[in-house]
Every structure is written in C-alpha cells, then in structure tokens.
Coordinates of C-alpha atoms and ligand atoms in Angstrom, one line a residue:
X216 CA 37.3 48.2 -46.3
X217 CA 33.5 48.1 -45.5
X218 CA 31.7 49.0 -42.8
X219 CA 31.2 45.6 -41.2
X220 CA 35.1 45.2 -41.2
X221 CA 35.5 48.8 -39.9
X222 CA 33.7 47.9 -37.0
X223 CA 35.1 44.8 -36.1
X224 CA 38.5 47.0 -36.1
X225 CA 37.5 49.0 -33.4
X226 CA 36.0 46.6 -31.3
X227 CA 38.8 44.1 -31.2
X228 CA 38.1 42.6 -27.6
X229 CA 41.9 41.4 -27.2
X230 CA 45.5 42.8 -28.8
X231 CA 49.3 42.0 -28.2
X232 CA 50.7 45.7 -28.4
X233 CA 53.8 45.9 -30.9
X234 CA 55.9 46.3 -27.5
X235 CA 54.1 43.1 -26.3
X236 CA 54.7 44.7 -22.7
X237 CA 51.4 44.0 -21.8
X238 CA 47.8 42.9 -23.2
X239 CA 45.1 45.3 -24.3
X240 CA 42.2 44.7 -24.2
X241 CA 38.7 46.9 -23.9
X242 CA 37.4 47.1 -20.9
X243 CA 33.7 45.7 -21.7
X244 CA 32.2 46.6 -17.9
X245 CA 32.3 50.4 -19.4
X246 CA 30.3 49.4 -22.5
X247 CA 28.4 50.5 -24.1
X248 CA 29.2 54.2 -22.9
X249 CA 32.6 53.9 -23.1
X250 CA 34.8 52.1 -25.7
X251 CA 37.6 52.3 -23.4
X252 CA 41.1 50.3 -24.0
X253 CA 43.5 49.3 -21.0
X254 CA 46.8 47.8 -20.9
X255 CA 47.1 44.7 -17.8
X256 CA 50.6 43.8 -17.0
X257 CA 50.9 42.4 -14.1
X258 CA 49.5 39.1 -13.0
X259 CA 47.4 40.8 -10.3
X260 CA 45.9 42.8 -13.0
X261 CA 45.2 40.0 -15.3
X262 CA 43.5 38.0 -12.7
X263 CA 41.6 40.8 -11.6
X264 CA 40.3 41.3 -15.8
X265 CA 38.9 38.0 -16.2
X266 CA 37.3 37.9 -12.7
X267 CA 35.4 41.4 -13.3
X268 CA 34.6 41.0 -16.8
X269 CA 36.9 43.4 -18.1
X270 CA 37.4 41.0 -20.3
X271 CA 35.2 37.8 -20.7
X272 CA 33.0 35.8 -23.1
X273 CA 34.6 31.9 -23.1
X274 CA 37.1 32.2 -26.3
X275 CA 38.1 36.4 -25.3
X276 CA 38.8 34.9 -21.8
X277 CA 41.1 31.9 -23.6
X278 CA 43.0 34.2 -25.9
X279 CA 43.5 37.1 -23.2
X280 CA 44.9 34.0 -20.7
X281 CA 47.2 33.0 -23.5
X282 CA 48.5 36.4 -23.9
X283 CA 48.8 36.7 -20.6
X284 CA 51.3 34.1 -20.1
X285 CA 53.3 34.7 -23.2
X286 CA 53.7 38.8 -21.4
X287 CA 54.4 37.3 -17.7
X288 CA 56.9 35.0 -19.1
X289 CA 58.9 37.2 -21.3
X290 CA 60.1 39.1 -18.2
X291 CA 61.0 35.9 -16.0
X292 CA 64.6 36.8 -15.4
X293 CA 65.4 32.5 -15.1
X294 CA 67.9 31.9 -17.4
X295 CA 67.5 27.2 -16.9
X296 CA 64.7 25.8 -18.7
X297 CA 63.5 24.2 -15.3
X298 CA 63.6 27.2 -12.9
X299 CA 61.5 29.0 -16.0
X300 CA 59.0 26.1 -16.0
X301 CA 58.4 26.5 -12.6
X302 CA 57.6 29.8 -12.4
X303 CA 55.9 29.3 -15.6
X304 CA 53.9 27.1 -14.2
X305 CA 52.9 29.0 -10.7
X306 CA 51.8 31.9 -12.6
X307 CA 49.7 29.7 -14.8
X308 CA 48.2 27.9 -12.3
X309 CA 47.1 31.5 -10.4
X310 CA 45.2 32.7 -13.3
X311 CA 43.7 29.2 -13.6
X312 CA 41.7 30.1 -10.5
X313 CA 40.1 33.3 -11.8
X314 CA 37.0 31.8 -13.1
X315 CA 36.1 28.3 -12.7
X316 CA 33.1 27.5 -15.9
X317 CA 34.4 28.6 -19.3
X318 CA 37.0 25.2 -20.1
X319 CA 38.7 28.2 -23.1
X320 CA 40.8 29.0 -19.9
X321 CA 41.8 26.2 -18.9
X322 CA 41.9 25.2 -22.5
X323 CA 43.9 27.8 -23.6
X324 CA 46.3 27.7 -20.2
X325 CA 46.7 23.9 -21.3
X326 CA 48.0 24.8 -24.7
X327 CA 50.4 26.8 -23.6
X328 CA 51.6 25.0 -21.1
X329 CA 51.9 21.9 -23.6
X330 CA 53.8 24.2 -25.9
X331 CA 56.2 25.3 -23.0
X332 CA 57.1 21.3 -22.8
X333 CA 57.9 20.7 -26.1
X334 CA 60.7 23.6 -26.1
X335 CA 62.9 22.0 -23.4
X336 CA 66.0 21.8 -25.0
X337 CA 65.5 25.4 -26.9
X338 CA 67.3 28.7 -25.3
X339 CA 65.3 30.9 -23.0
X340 CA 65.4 33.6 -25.9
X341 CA 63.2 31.3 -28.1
X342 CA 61.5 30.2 -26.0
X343 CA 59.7 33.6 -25.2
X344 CA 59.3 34.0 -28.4
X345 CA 57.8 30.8 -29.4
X346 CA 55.3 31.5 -26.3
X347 CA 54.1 34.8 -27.9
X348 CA 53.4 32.6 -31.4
X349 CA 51.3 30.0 -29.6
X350 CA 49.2 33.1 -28.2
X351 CA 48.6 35.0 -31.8
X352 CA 48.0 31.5 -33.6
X353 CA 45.1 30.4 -31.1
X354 CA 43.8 34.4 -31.4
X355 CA 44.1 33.3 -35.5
X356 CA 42.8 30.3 -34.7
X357 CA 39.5 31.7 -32.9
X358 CA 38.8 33.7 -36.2
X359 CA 38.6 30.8 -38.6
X360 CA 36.7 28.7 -36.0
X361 CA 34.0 31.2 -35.4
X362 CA 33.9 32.1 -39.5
X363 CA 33.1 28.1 -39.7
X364 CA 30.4 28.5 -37.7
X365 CA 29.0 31.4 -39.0
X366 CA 28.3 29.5 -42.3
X367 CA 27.0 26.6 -40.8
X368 CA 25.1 28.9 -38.8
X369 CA 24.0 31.2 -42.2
X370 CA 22.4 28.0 -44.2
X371 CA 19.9 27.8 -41.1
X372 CA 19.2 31.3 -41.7
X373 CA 18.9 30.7 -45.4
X374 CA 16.2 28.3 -45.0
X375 CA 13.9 30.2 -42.6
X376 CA 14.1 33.3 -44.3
X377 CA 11.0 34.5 -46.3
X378 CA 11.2 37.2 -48.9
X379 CA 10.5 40.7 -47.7
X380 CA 10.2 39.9 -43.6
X381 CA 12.9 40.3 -41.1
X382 CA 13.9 37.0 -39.7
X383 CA 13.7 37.2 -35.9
X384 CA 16.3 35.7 -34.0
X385 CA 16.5 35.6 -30.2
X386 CA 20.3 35.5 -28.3
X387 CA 20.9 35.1 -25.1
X388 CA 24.0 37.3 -22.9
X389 CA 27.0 38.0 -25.2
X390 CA 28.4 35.6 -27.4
X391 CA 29.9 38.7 -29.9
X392 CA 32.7 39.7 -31.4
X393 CA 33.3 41.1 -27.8
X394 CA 33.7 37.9 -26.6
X395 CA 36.0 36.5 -29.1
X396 CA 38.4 36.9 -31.8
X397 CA 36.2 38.3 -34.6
X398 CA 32.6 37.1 -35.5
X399 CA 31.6 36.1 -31.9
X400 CA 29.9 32.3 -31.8
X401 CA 26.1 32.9 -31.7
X402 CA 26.3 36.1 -33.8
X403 CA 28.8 34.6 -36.1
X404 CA 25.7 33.6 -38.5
X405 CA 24.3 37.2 -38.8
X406 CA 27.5 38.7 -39.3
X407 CA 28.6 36.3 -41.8
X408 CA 25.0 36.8 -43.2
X409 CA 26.2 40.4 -44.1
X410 CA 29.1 39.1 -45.7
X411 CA 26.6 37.3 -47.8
X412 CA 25.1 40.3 -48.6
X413 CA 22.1 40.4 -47.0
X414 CA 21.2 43.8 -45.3
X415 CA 21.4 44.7 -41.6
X416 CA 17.1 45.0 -41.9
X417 CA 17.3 41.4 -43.3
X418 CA 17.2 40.3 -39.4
X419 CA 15.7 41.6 -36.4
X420 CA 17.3 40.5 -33.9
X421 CA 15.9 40.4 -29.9
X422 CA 18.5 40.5 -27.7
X423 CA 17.7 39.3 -23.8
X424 CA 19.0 41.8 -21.7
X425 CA 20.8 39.2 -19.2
X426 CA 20.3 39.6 -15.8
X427 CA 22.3 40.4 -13.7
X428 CA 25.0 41.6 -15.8
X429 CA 23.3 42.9 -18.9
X430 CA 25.8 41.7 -21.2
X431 CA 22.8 41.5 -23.3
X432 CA 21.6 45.3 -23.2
X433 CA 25.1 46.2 -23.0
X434 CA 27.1 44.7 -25.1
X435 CA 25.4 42.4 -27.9
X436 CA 22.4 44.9 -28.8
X437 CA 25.6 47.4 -29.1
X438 CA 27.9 45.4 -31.3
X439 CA 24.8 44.2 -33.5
X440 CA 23.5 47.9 -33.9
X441 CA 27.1 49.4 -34.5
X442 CA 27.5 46.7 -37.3
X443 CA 23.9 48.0 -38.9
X444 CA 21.6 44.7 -37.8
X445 CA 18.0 45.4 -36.6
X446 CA 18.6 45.2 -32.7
X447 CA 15.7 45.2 -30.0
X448 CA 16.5 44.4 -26.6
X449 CA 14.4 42.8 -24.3
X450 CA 14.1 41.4 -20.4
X451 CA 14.6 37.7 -20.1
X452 CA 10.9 37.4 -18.8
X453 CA 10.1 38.7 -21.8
X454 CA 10.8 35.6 -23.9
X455 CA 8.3 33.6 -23.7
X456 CA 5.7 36.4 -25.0
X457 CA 8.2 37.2 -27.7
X458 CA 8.2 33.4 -28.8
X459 CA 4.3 32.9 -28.1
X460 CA 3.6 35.9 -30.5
X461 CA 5.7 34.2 -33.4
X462 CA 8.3 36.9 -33.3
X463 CA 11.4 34.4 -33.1
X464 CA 12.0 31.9 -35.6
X465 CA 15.7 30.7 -34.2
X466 CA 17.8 31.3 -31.6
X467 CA 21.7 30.9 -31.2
X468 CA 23.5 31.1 -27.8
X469 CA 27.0 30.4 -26.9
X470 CA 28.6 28.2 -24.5
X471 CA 31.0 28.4 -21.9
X472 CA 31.5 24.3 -21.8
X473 CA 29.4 21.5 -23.4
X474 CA 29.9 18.3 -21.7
X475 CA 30.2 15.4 -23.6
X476 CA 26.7 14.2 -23.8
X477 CA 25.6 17.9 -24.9
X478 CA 24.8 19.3 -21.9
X479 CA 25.8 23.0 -22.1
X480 CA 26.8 25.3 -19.6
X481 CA 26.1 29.2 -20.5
X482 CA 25.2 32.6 -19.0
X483 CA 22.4 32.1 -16.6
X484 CA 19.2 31.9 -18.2
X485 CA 19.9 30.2 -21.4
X486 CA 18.1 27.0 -19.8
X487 CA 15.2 28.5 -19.4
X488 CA 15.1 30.2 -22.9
X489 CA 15.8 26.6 -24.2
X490 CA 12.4 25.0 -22.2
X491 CA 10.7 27.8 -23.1
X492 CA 12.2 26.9 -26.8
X493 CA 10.9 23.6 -26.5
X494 CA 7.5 24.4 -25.6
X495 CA 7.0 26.8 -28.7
X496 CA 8.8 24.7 -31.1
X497 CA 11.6 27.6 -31.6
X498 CA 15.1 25.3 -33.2
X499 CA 17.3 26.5 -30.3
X500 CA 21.2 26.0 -31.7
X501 CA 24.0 26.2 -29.4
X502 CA 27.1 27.6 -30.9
X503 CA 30.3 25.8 -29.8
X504 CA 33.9 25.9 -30.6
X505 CA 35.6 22.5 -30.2
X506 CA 38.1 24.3 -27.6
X507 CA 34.7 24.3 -25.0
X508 CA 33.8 20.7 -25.9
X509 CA 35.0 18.9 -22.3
X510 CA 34.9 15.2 -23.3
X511 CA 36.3 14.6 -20.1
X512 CA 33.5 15.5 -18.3
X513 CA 30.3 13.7 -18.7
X514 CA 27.9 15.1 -18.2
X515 CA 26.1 18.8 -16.7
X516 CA 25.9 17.7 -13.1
X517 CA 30.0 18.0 -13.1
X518 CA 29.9 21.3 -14.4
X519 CA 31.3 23.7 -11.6
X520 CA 28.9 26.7 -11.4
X521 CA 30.3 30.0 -10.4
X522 CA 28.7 31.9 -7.9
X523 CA 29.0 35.5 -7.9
X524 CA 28.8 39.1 -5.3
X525 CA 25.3 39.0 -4.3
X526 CA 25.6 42.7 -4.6
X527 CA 25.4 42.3 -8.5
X528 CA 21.7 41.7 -8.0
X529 CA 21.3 44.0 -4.6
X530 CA 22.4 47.2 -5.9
X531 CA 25.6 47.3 -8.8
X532 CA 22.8 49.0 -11.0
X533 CA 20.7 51.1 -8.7
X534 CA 21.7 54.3 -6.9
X535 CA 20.4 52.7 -4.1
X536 CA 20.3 49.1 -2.7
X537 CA 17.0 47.7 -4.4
X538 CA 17.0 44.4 -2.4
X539 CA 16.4 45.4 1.6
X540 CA 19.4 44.9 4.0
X541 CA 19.7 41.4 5.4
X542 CA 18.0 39.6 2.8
X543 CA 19.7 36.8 0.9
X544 CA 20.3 36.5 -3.5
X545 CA 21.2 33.8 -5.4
X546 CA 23.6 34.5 -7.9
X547 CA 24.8 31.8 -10.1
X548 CA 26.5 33.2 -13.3
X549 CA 25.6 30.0 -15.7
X550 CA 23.0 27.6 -15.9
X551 CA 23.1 23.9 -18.0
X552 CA 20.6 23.6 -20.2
X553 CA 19.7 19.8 -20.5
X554 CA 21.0 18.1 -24.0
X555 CA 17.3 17.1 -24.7
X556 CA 16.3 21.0 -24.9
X557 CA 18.6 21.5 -27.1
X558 CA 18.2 21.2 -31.7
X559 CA 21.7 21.1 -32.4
X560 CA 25.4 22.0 -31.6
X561 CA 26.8 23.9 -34.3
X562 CA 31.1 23.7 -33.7
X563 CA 33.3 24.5 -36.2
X564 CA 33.5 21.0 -38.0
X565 CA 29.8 21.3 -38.6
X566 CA 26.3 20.5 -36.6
X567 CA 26.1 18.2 -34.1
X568 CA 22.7 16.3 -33.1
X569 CA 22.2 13.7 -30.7
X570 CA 23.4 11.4 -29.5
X571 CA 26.2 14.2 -29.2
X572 CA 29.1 12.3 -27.9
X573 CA 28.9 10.1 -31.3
X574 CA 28.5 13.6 -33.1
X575 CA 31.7 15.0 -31.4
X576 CA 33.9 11.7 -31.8
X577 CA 33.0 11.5 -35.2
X578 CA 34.2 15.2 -35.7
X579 CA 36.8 14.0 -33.9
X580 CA 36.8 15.6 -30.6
X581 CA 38.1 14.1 -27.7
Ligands
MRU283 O1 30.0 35.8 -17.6 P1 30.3 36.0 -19.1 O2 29.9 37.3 -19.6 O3 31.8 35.7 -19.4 O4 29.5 34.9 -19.8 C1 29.6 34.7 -21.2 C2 28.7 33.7 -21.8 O5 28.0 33.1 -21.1 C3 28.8 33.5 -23.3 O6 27.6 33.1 -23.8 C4 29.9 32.4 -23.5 O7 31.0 32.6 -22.9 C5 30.1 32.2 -25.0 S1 31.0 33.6 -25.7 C6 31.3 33.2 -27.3

C-alpha cells in the first residue's frame, strides 16, 4: 500500500463498525491536534454531530445521515411494516433539521427513505438489512464520484503545469477527504494527481484559513500536508494579494448545493474568492457531485443560509471574548457565489459551463 492510501486509511471521516451498533466517525472539531474517533448512537447524538461539525463537509454529512438511519432503525422493536415506517420516518425527519444548506442530507435522507418504500412487502429482518446496504453503497458510491472528479479535475492541472515550478492552487474551507468518502471534491484533483505520479512538491497549494471555523487551517492544510502536498495556509484577506502576485493559477472549492442555474452555495467566503477570481483572471472551478445539484431550486436567492452562535466569531478561539460585550456578529456559515463568477462546474459526469441548467440536463441531472 503506498503512502497516499495509508493516509486515507486513517483518516476515514465516516465508518459502519462490524457490530453496526453505532456510526464512527472522527470528530473533526478536535483536528488537527487530535485524530480522535467516537461512536454516536443515539439520535440525540447524531443530531448533535452534524450540527457541531463533528462531522461535516456536504457528502461526510450525507453518508453519516445514511448511516445513521440504517443504526436507529435496526433497533426499532416494530415488528408491521407501517408502524416501522412511521417511526422510520419521525426519526428521519429530526435529523433533517440539523443543518438546513448542504441538499447531501436531505439527499441522502431521501434515498433512504425511497429505499424504505420499495421494501413494503419484505420482513422486518430484511428490511434492516437492506437499510444498512443502501448506507455502504452511497459511502461506495461517494468514492467513485469524487475519483471522477479528480480526473476531470487533473487534466486542468495538466494543462497549467509548467516544467520545474510548483503549480499554485488556492481552496477555499474543507472540501477533503475529511469531508467525504475518500478523495474529497476540490482536493480530489491533487490527490488523484499523485496517483498520476506527480510528487507532493509538484503543487503548492494555499489554503484559506476559513473564518470563523478554520476548517481551512485546521483541517485541509492538515490532510494535504499528511498526504506529502506543498501546503501554505493563509487568511482569507489574504487572497487577493496571493492572486495579484501571480501565486495562484486555479482554484477548486466545493459546494454544499448548486442551484440549477449554477449558482453555488459554499462555506462563507467562497464568493468573494470567486470576484476576486474574476478580477485577476484566476479559472475558479467548482467541484460538484450530482447528489448537491438541486434542480428543483432555481436559483441562489432560494438557497436557505444557516446562521450560526455569534460566539464562533466573539470568543470560540480566544481565551478571552475578543469582540466587546453587547456588540452584535453576523455569522452566516455559506455564501452563493453568483453563476457568472464562476469557469466551470466540474460533477462527476464531467465539466459543466454555462448555461448550466442545459449542462446538468444534458448530464442528465434532474
Ligand atoms: O460548515 P462545513 O464545514 O460543513 O462547510 C463545508 C463546506 O462548505 C464544503 O466546502 C462543502 O460542504 C463541500 S465538502 C466536499
């Protein structure tokens, strides 16, 4: 096994343990001092992981709700299909409410729930177990997507690269392994560049450290570095200098949910990276499984934002409150960045450019 692989093995985000009693996952609000796995079990618990970021990052956030439901439901003691579906359904419907932007929850919820109706006339017994498969195959599933992407995502490296200089490549929050199944979405290309053999010095790669969270600092700069790339991290005001001095030469962000005209929700900040982008003539790709393609909704303006503890930006990361008493913050946790900002959608079926609901039906989404 090489070292890449190594690495993703011991930073699998998400697991069903072999007694599938529970779901594992790490809990990423330690990282990066602490790679530390816990086991939720209860519903309470597995609310409480996706609302705190224990686990988060759209596709982790799908596969962990999946899980989640497969676990709650092999202990319902109902022994009628109907009086299982019901409780089924409850249970689904609370975690629906944990975190209202990234559509992989509701996505993945969806799925399951769709899986649950087609099993109707099966015993309770298979049922369960049949819940458990839907759960592993869209964990599979989220592998072979983000691979996809990686290649589409390495032939844009390929063309900018010039012999003997790093490439420089700018992401925005955490769209890592750490917040999928394997390759992450917008590092997918530089770990599947590896694959390809090029060597962790091939890219330098500037990571924004993503106020107010830091999912940045924390967790992408850590993954990248761990799996060998060049890593430097730096503050989100520090973009535009970074772009200005010719440093960046592409950058690839996630999504939480593109709507269908392209407008893309992601991790606050990620529109202003893209204007700033635009100005500088930087090709700013978003990467985006088909799963947070919402076809059903518009455009960005129907979005829901989540707003988050004020105290995030007040004083989570100080010893003491760095924002005097009384005063207000603002704390959205995702911006849209405007389609128009915006070079291409890379999914899994390949790159989409505008007009992008023509690009998605013809990849046939939606
Ligand atoms: O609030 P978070 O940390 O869950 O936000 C995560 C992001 O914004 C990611 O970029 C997005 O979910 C894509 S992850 C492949």
């Amino acid at each position: 096994m090489n070292s890449v692989e190594e690495f993703f093995n011991r930073v699998i985000t998400v697991k069903l343990p072999d007694d599938r009693e529970s779901v594992d996952i790490i809990d990423q609000t330690l990282l990066p001092n602490e790679i530390k796995r816990i086991n939720v079990s209860t519903k309470e618990a597995m609310w409480d992981a996706i609302k705190k970021l224990r686990v988060r990052g759209a596709p982790a956030i799908g596969v962990f709700a999946a899980m989640s439901m497969a676990v709650l439901a092999s202990e319902y003691s109902e022994n009628d299909y109907d009086s299982f579906r019901k409780h089924y359904r409850e249970d689904s419907d609370y975690l629906a409410t944990s975190r209202p932007t990234a559509v992989n929850l509701f996505w993945a919820l969806n799925r399951m729930s769709s899986k649950l109706d087609t099993l109707s006339d099966k015993s309770i017994g298979v049922i369960k177990d049949a819940l458990f498969d839907e759960a592993l195959a869209i964990q599979e599933e989220d592998i072979q997507i983000s691979r996809n992407i990686g290649e589409i995502g390495f032939g844009l490296l390929q063309d900018l690269k010039q012999d003997g200089e790093p490439l420089g490549i700018e992401t925005h929050c955490n769209a890592g392994t750490l917040a999928t199944a394997k390759y992450g979405t917008a590092t997918a290309p530089m770990y599947i560049a590896l694959e390809h053999g090029w060597a962790g010095s091939d890219m330098h790669v500037y990571c924004d450290e993503t106020r107010p969270l830091l999912q940045g600092a924390r967790l992408t700069s850590f993954e990248l570095s761990n799996a060998g790339i060049t890593t430097t991290v730096n503050c989100d005001n520090m973009a535009s200098i970074l772009m200005k001095q010719g440093k960046i030469k592409i950058i690839f962000v996630g999504c939480d949910r593109v709507a269908a005209n392209g407008d893309a929700a992601n991790k606050i900040g990620t529109s202003g990276l893209a204007i700033i982008a635009k100005h500088y003539e930087v090709p700013f790709y978003v990467c985006a499984p088909s799963s947070t393609i919402d076809m059903a909704t518009p455009t960005g303006d129907q979005i829901p934002i989540e707003m988050r503890d004020p105290d995030e930006i007040r004083s989570m990361w100080y010893e003491k409150p760095m924002v005097a008493d009384g005063i207000d913050c603002f704390n959205p946790a995702f911006d849209v960045t405007d389609h128009d900002m915006i070079t291409g959608i890379i999914t899994e079926k390949g790159l989409c450019q505008a007009p992008y609901d023509k690009a998605f039906r013809d990849q046939g989404i939606g």
